[in-house]
Amino acid sequence: DSGVTQTPKHLITATGQRVTLRCSPRSGDLSVYWYQQSLDQGLQFLIQYYNGEERAKGNILERFSAQQFPDLHSELNLSSLELGDSALYFCASSVAPFAEAFFGQGTRLTVV
Amino acid sequence: GIQVEQSPPDLILQEGANSTLRCNFSDSVNNLQWFHQNPWGQLINLFYIPSGTKQNGRLSATTVATERYSLLYISSSQTTDSGVYFCAAMDTGRRALTFGSGTRLQVQP
């Protein structure tokens, strides 16, 4: 158990819908990262937050947004979902930006 | 941004065999990690190793930062070692891990 908690574990939704994925980092970790793993794109970095502030952006679509709350948990919002958004979404956390990152179990999103 | 390349892409071993997985990266790194993704999709931390050598049981890793590569050694492989091994590196510019495409390992009994 990495100490990073993601909910839900599985999510099935229809095209055009909006979903929210939740992540609780390890106790004491201030950095939260979101990654997307799809069969054709591999593991892609989406966005990073540090102590509530956005610090880095990767290949995140405009339809996707995220935030980190004062209690340091983070949410990733995916809207206007398309079939191609089906993937495993990981959250990771670390105590500082260059420190060892630990990954949650992932949320498997299926868009039908 | 940094490029991370892993080799070989696929590896089939008999139980008990040893193997070496390689990771090349294109820039100086502040963080380099090896992960094992098991058949259930979990990413399990193996090593945090931006430089030097570490060992954990049957696994060991070496990163030669000046030559921009890292090696993961698996000795006396077991069927439970099967899965995908990822190398991920972080340079100063991006502040997030960039993953290689992985090495898919299958250990046969």
mmCIF file of C-alpha atoms in Angstrom:
data_model
loop_
_atom_site.group_PDB
_atom_site.id
_atom_site.type_symbol
_atom_site.label_atom_id
_atom_site.label_comp_id
_atom_site.label_asym_id
_atom_site.label_seq_id
_atom_site.Cartn_x
_atom_site.Cartn_y
_atom_site.Cartn_z
ATOM 1 C CA ASP A 1 0.000 0.000 0.000
ATOM 2 C CA SER A 2 1.563 3.268 -1.204
ATOM 3 C CA GLY A 3 -0.515 5.456 1.113
ATOM 4 C CA VAL A 4 -2.068 7.317 -1.830
ATOM 5 C CA THR A 5 -5.822 6.747 -2.036
ATOM 6 C CA GLN A 6 -7.839 7.154 -5.208
ATOM 7 C CA THR A 7 -11.585 6.881 -5.574
ATOM 8 C CA PRO A 8 -13.467 5.446 -7.283
ATOM 9 C CA LYS A 9 -11.493 2.410 -8.483
ATOM 10 C CA HIS A 10 -13.733 1.900 -11.497
ATOM 11 C CA LEU A 11 -16.051 4.241 -13.352
ATOM 12 C CA ILE A 12 -18.242 3.606 -16.374
ATOM 13 C CA THR A 13 -19.955 6.561 -17.958
ATOM 14 C CA ALA A 14 -21.411 7.692 -21.267
ATOM 15 C CA THR A 15 -19.953 10.017 -23.855
ATOM 16 C CA GLY A 16 -20.626 13.678 -23.161
ATOM 17 C CA GLN A 17 -20.773 13.206 -19.398
ATOM 18 C CA ARG A 18 -18.616 14.729 -16.665
ATOM 19 C CA VAL A 19 -16.834 12.832 -13.896
ATOM 20 C CA THR A 20 -14.685 13.713 -10.902
ATOM 21 C CA LEU A 21 -11.776 11.587 -9.728
ATOM 22 C CA ARG A 22 -10.490 12.031 -6.206
ATOM 23 C CA CYS A 23 -7.038 11.597 -4.705
ATOM 24 C CA SER A 24 -5.809 11.717 -1.125
ATOM 25 C CA PRO A 25 -2.003 12.006 -0.962
ATOM 26 C CA ARG A 26 0.253 10.321 1.560
ATOM 27 C CA SER A 27 0.325 12.019 4.915
ATOM 28 C CA GLY A 28 2.814 14.890 4.786
ATOM 29 C CA ASP A 29 3.102 15.001 0.991
ATOM 30 C CA LEU A 30 2.530 18.439 -0.517
ATOM 31 C CA SER A 31 2.942 17.588 -4.223
ATOM 32 C CA VAL A 32 0.195 15.844 -6.160
ATOM 33 C CA TYR A 33 0.494 14.666 -9.760
ATOM 34 C CA TRP A 34 -2.078 13.289 -12.182
ATOM 35 C CA TYR A 35 -1.201 10.855 -14.945
ATOM 36 C CA GLN A 36 -3.191 9.136 -17.681
ATOM 37 C CA GLN A 37 -2.311 5.659 -18.919
ATOM 38 C CA SER A 38 -3.856 4.566 -22.185
ATOM 39 C CA LEU A 39 -2.881 1.699 -24.452
ATOM 40 C CA ASP A 40 -1.684 3.901 -27.303
ATOM 41 C CA GLN A 41 -0.121 6.794 -25.356
ATOM 42 C CA GLY A 42 1.518 5.074 -22.407
ATOM 43 C CA LEU A 43 1.823 6.960 -19.111
ATOM 44 C CA GLN A 44 1.321 10.675 -19.735
ATOM 45 C CA PHE A 45 1.755 13.461 -17.201
ATOM 46 C CA LEU A 46 -1.303 15.704 -16.930
ATOM 47 C CA ILE A 47 -0.803 18.232 -14.145
ATOM 48 C CA GLN A 48 1.000 18.884 -10.860
ATOM 49 C CA TYR A 49 -0.004 20.802 -7.740
ATOM 50 C CA TYR A 50 2.165 21.803 -4.814
ATOM 51 C CA ASN A 51 0.544 22.940 -1.577
ATOM 52 C CA GLY A 52 -2.590 24.067 -3.362
ATOM 53 C CA GLU A 53 -0.974 25.798 -6.324
ATOM 54 C CA GLU A 54 -0.640 24.546 -9.880
ATOM 55 C CA ARG A 55 3.068 24.071 -10.627
ATOM 56 C CA ALA A 56 3.348 22.205 -13.902
ATOM 57 C CA LYS A 57 1.136 21.240 -16.809
ATOM 58 C CA GLY A 58 1.603 18.376 -19.182
ATOM 59 C CA ASN A 59 -0.619 16.979 -21.890
ATOM 60 C CA ILE A 60 -3.880 17.947 -20.203
ATOM 61 C CA LEU A 61 -6.842 18.632 -22.464
ATOM 62 C CA GLU A 62 -8.893 21.808 -22.060
ATOM 63 C CA ARG A 63 -11.881 19.600 -21.180
ATOM 64 C CA PHE A 64 -9.964 18.423 -18.111
ATOM 65 C CA SER A 65 -9.280 20.460 -15.000
ATOM 66 C CA ALA A 66 -7.913 19.798 -11.555
ATOM 67 C CA GLN A 67 -7.437 21.425 -8.185
ATOM 68 C CA GLN A 68 -5.796 20.782 -4.858
ATOM 69 C CA PHE A 69 -7.746 21.725 -1.760
ATOM 70 C CA PRO A 70 -6.473 23.163 1.559
ATOM 71 C CA ASP A 71 -6.499 19.690 3.109
ATOM 72 C CA LEU A 72 -4.200 18.691 0.181
ATOM 73 C CA HIS A 73 -6.560 16.221 -1.444
ATOM 74 C CA SER A 74 -6.948 16.716 -5.173
ATOM 75 C CA GLU A 75 -9.695 16.233 -7.725
ATOM 76 C CA LEU A 76 -9.450 15.744 -11.469
ATOM 77 C CA ASN A 77 -12.533 16.778 -13.416
ATOM 78 C CA LEU A 78 -13.113 15.319 -16.867
ATOM 79 C CA SER A 79 -15.924 16.801 -18.945
ATOM 80 C CA SER A 80 -17.528 16.246 -22.357
ATOM 81 C CA LEU A 81 -16.118 12.750 -22.227
ATOM 82 C CA GLU A 82 -15.157 10.958 -25.420
ATOM 83 C CA LEU A 83 -14.491 7.290 -26.085
ATOM 84 C CA GLY A 84 -10.784 8.084 -26.318
ATOM 85 C CA ASP A 85 -10.732 9.299 -22.728
ATOM 86 C CA SER A 86 -11.089 5.704 -21.544
ATOM 87 C CA ALA A 87 -7.907 5.038 -19.597
ATOM 88 C CA LEU A 88 -6.361 4.369 -16.210
ATOM 89 C CA TYR A 89 -5.915 7.627 -14.317
ATOM 90 C CA PHE A 90 -3.245 7.715 -11.633
ATOM 91 C CA CYS A 91 -2.609 10.139 -8.865
ATOM 92 C CA ALA A 92 0.834 10.318 -7.292
ATOM 93 C CA SER A 93 2.230 12.288 -4.401
ATOM 94 C CA SER A 94 5.622 13.293 -3.065
ATOM 95 C CA VAL A 95 6.864 15.335 -0.141
ATOM 96 C CA ALA A 96 8.575 17.797 -2.519
ATOM 97 C CA PRO A 97 8.753 18.249 -6.312
ATOM 98 C CA PHE A 98 11.929 16.214 -6.910
ATOM 99 C CA ALA A 99 11.415 13.634 -4.191
ATOM 100 C CA GLU A 100 10.313 10.045 -4.667
ATOM 101 C CA ALA A 101 6.773 9.835 -5.994
ATOM 102 C CA PHE A 102 4.267 7.209 -4.864
ATOM 103 C CA PHE A 103 1.288 6.198 -6.964
ATOM 104 C CA GLY A 104 -2.253 5.325 -6.029
ATOM 105 C CA GLN A 105 -4.076 2.267 -7.359
ATOM 106 C CA GLY A 106 -5.606 4.274 -10.182
ATOM 107 C CA THR A 107 -9.153 4.903 -11.401
ATOM 108 C CA ARG A 108 -10.116 2.882 -14.430
ATOM 109 C CA LEU A 109 -12.441 5.037 -16.535
ATOM 110 C CA THR A 110 -14.500 3.476 -19.280
ATOM 111 C CA VAL A 111 -16.472 5.779 -21.568
ATOM 112 C CA VAL A 112 -19.209 4.015 -23.543
ATOM 113 C CA GLY B 1 11.507 17.860 -22.532
ATOM 114 C CA ILE B 2 13.472 14.841 -21.403
ATOM 115 C CA GLN B 3 13.244 11.655 -23.467
ATOM 116 C CA VAL B 4 13.253 8.252 -21.749
ATOM 117 C CA GLU B 5 13.905 5.070 -23.713
ATOM 118 C CA GLN B 6 13.734 1.557 -22.349
ATOM 119 C CA SER B 7 15.034 -1.695 -23.720
ATOM 120 C CA PRO B 8 14.213 -4.390 -24.464
ATOM 121 C CA PRO B 9 10.481 -3.819 -25.033
ATOM 122 C CA ASP B 10 9.681 -7.461 -24.300
ATOM 123 C CA LEU B 11 11.487 -10.177 -22.383
ATOM 124 C CA ILE B 12 10.579 -13.800 -21.745
ATOM 125 C CA LEU B 13 12.541 -15.697 -19.109
ATOM 126 C CA GLN B 14 12.484 -19.071 -17.471
ATOM 127 C CA GLU B 15 12.078 -19.057 -13.723
ATOM 128 C CA GLY B 16 15.473 -18.729 -12.052
ATOM 129 C CA ALA B 17 17.102 -16.747 -14.858
ATOM 130 C CA ASN B 18 18.704 -13.321 -14.462
ATOM 131 C CA SER B 19 17.965 -10.236 -16.547
ATOM 132 C CA THR B 20 19.078 -6.647 -17.112
ATOM 133 C CA LEU B 21 16.709 -3.891 -18.154
ATOM 134 C CA ARG B 22 18.072 -0.635 -19.517
ATOM 135 C CA CYS B 23 16.830 2.943 -19.375
ATOM 136 C CA ASN B 24 18.455 5.768 -21.349
ATOM 137 C CA PHE B 25 17.537 9.378 -20.691
ATOM 138 C CA SER B 26 18.351 12.465 -22.692
ATOM 139 C CA ASP B 27 19.077 15.086 -20.033
ATOM 140 C CA SER B 28 20.373 15.583 -16.500
ATOM 141 C CA VAL B 29 17.927 14.277 -13.926
ATOM 142 C CA ASN B 30 16.932 15.198 -10.394
ATOM 143 C CA ASN B 31 14.831 12.098 -9.960
ATOM 144 C CA LEU B 32 14.926 8.661 -11.547
ATOM 145 C CA GLN B 33 12.604 5.888 -10.451
ATOM 146 C CA TRP B 34 11.922 2.298 -11.419
ATOM 147 C CA PHE B 35 8.419 0.893 -11.093
ATOM 148 C CA HIS B 36 6.799 -2.496 -11.533
ATOM 149 C CA GLN B 37 3.253 -2.485 -12.871
ATOM 150 C CA ASN B 38 1.608 -5.705 -11.821
ATOM 151 C CA PRO B 39 -1.197 -7.456 -13.736
ATOM 152 C CA TRP B 40 -3.774 -5.565 -11.666
ATOM 153 C CA GLY B 41 -2.377 -2.252 -12.880
ATOM 154 C CA GLN B 42 -0.718 -1.121 -9.662
ATOM 155 C CA LEU B 43 2.506 0.866 -10.003
ATOM 156 C CA ILE B 44 4.860 -0.364 -7.322
ATOM 157 C CA ASN B 45 7.960 1.593 -6.390
ATOM 158 C CA LEU B 46 11.154 -0.374 -6.838
ATOM 159 C CA PHE B 47 13.924 2.212 -6.631
ATOM 160 C CA TYR B 48 14.436 5.937 -6.304
ATOM 161 C CA ILE B 49 17.894 6.223 -7.827
ATOM 162 C CA PRO B 50 18.986 9.486 -9.516
ATOM 163 C CA SER B 51 22.572 8.240 -9.139
ATOM 164 C CA GLY B 52 24.541 5.380 -7.638
ATOM 165 C CA THR B 53 23.651 1.787 -6.859
ATOM 166 C CA LYS B 54 20.968 0.271 -4.644
ATOM 167 C CA GLN B 55 19.903 -3.259 -3.829
ATOM 168 C CA ASN B 56 16.683 -4.691 -2.497
ATOM 169 C CA GLY B 57 16.616 -8.449 -2.253
ATOM 170 C CA ARG B 58 16.839 -10.003 -5.711
ATOM 171 C CA LEU B 59 16.606 -6.615 -7.379
ATOM 172 C CA SER B 60 19.304 -4.018 -7.779
ATOM 173 C CA ALA B 61 19.675 -0.845 -9.801
ATOM 174 C CA THR B 62 22.491 1.362 -10.973
ATOM 175 C CA THR B 63 22.263 4.856 -12.429
ATOM 176 C CA VAL B 64 25.256 6.429 -14.158
ATOM 177 C CA ALA B 65 24.046 10.002 -14.317
ATOM 178 C CA THR B 66 27.057 11.316 -16.267
ATOM 179 C CA GLU B 67 26.369 8.811 -19.052
ATOM 180 C CA ARG B 68 22.572 9.151 -18.788
ATOM 181 C CA TYR B 69 21.503 5.591 -18.264
ATOM 182 C CA SER B 70 20.127 3.344 -15.566
ATOM 183 C CA LEU B 71 20.050 -0.435 -15.279
ATOM 184 C CA LEU B 72 17.676 -2.669 -13.348
ATOM 185 C CA TYR B 73 18.938 -6.150 -12.500
ATOM 186 C CA ILE B 74 16.591 -8.981 -11.624
ATOM 187 C CA SER B 75 18.237 -12.132 -10.323
ATOM 188 C CA SER B 76 16.717 -15.581 -9.847
ATOM 189 C CA SER B 77 13.478 -14.422 -11.453
ATOM 190 C CA GLN B 78 10.128 -15.728 -10.200
ATOM 191 C CA THR B 79 6.743 -15.876 -11.903
ATOM 192 C CA THR B 80 5.579 -13.080 -9.601
ATOM 193 C CA ASP B 81 8.151 -10.803 -11.263
ATOM 194 C CA SER B 82 6.019 -10.797 -14.413
ATOM 195 C CA GLY B 83 4.538 -7.482 -15.471
ATOM 196 C CA VAL B 84 5.749 -4.247 -16.970
ATOM 197 C CA TYR B 85 8.802 -2.428 -15.654
ATOM 198 C CA PHE B 86 8.877 1.323 -16.108
ATOM 199 C CA CYS B 87 11.700 3.760 -15.788
ATOM 200 C CA ALA B 88 10.715 7.382 -15.159
ATOM 201 C CA ALA B 89 12.922 10.451 -15.001
ATOM 202 C CA MET B 90 12.450 14.035 -13.936
ATOM 203 C CA ASP B 91 14.599 16.902 -15.184
ATOM 204 C CA THR B 92 14.790 20.347 -13.625
ATOM 205 C CA GLY B 93 12.617 21.923 -16.285
ATOM 206 C CA ARG B 94 9.458 19.892 -16.005
ATOM 207 C CA ARG B 95 9.041 18.971 -12.328
ATOM 208 C CA ALA B 96 7.168 15.793 -13.215
ATOM 209 C CA LEU B 97 8.222 12.263 -14.087
ATOM 210 C CA THR B 98 8.469 11.338 -17.758
ATOM 211 C CA PHE B 99 7.937 7.620 -18.270
ATOM 212 C CA GLY B 100 9.560 5.299 -20.739
ATOM 213 C CA SER B 101 7.406 2.908 -22.719
ATOM 214 C CA GLY B 102 8.275 0.028 -20.422
ATOM 215 C CA THR B 103 9.729 -3.480 -20.617
ATOM 216 C CA ARG B 104 7.125 -6.237 -20.539
ATOM 217 C CA LEU B 105 8.581 -9.199 -18.630
ATOM 218 C CA GLN B 106 7.096 -12.660 -18.659
ATOM 219 C CA VAL B 107 8.622 -15.271 -16.366
ATOM 220 C CA GLN B 108 7.621 -18.795 -17.232
ATOM 221 C CA PRO B 109 7.620 -21.667 -14.717
#
